[in-house]
Short mmCIF file of C-alpha atoms in Angstrom, two decimals:
data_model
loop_
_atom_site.label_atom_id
_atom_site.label_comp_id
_atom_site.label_asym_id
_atom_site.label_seq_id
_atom_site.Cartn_x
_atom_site.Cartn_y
_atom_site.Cartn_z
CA UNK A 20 -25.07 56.02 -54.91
CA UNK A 21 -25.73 56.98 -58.18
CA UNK A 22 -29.25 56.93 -59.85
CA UNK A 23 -29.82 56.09 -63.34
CA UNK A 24 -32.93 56.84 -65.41
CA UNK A 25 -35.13 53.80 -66.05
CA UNK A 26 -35.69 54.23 -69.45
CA UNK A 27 -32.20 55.26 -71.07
CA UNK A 28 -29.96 54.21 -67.85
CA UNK A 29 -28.21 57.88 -68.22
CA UNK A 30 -26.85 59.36 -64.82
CA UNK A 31 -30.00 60.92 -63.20
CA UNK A 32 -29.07 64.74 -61.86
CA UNK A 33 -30.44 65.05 -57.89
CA UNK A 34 -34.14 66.03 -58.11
CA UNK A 35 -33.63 69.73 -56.86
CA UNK A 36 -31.88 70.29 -59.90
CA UNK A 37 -33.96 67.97 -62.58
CA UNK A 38 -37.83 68.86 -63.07
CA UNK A 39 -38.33 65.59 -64.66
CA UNK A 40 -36.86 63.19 -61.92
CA UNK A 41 -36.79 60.37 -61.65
CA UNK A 42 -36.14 60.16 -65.21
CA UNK A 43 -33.12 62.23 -67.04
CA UNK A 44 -35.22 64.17 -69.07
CA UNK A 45 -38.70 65.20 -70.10
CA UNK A 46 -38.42 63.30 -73.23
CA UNK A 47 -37.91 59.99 -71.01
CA UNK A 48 -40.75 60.66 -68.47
CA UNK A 49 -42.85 60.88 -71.59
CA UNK A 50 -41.62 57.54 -72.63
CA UNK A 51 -42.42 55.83 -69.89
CA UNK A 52 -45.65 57.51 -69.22
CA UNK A 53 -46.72 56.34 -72.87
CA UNK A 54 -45.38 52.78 -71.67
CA UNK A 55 -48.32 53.09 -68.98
CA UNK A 56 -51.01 54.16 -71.17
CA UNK A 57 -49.99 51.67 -73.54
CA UNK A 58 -50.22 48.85 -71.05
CA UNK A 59 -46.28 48.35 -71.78
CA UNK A 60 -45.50 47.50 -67.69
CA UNK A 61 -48.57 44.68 -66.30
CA UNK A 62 -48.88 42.90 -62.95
CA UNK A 63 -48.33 39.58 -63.12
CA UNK A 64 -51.82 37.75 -61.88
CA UNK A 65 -52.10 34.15 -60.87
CA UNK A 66 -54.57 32.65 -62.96
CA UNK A 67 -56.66 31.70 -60.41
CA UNK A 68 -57.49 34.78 -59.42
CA UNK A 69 -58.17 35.88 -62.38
CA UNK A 70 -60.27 33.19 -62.97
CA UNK A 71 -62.49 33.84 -59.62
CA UNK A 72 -63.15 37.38 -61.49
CA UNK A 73 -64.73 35.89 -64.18
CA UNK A 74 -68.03 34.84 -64.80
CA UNK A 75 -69.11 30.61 -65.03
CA UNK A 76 -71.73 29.20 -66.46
CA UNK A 77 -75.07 29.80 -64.85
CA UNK A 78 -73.40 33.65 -63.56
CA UNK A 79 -76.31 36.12 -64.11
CA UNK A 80 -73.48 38.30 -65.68
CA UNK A 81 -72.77 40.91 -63.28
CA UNK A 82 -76.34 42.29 -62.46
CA UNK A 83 -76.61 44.19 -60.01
CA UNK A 84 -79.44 43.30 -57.60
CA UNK A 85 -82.43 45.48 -56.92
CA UNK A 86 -81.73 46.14 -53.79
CA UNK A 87 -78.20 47.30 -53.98
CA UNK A 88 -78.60 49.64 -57.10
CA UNK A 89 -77.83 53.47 -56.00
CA UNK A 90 -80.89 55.60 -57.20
CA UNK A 91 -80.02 58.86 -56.63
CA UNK A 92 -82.11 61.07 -54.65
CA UNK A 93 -83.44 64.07 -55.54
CA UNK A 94 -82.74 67.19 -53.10
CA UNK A 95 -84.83 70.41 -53.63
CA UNK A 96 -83.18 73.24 -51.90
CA UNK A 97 -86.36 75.65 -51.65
CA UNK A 98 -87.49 78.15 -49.12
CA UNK A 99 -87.76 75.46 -46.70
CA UNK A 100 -84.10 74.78 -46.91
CA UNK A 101 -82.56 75.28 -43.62
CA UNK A 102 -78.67 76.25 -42.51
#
């Protein structure tokens, strides 16, 4: 079976011999890494659950309760500190 690069659909050589599989060529795996960072390629969502992500009415917005905030604790490594 043959394997074809997914950006230019050019015969792809086996990956022992091409650095830049699974694409043809470095020029292509830039492509389609700029396609990612670009937010070219998405996941489809259903909308409801993107909707359950989302804030209503009467939400308090995404605060984070009191009593599940991380406060980092401080750790003083003196002459007391032992192995």
């Amino acid at each position: 079976m043959e394997t074809r690069c997914p950006i230019c659909r050019k015969p792809v050589p086996p990956r022992d011999q091409n650095p830049a599989a699974p694409f043809c060529s470095p020029r292509c795996r830039m492509i389609d890494l700029g396609n990612w960072l670009g937010e070219s390629y998405r996941i489809p969502v259903d909308e409801g659950e993107e909707d359950a992500r989302r804030p209503g009415p009467g939400d308090d917005g995404g605060e984070v309760s009191p009593a599940s905030r991380h406060t980092p604790e401080r750790h003083d490594r003196g002459s007391d500190w032992k192995n």
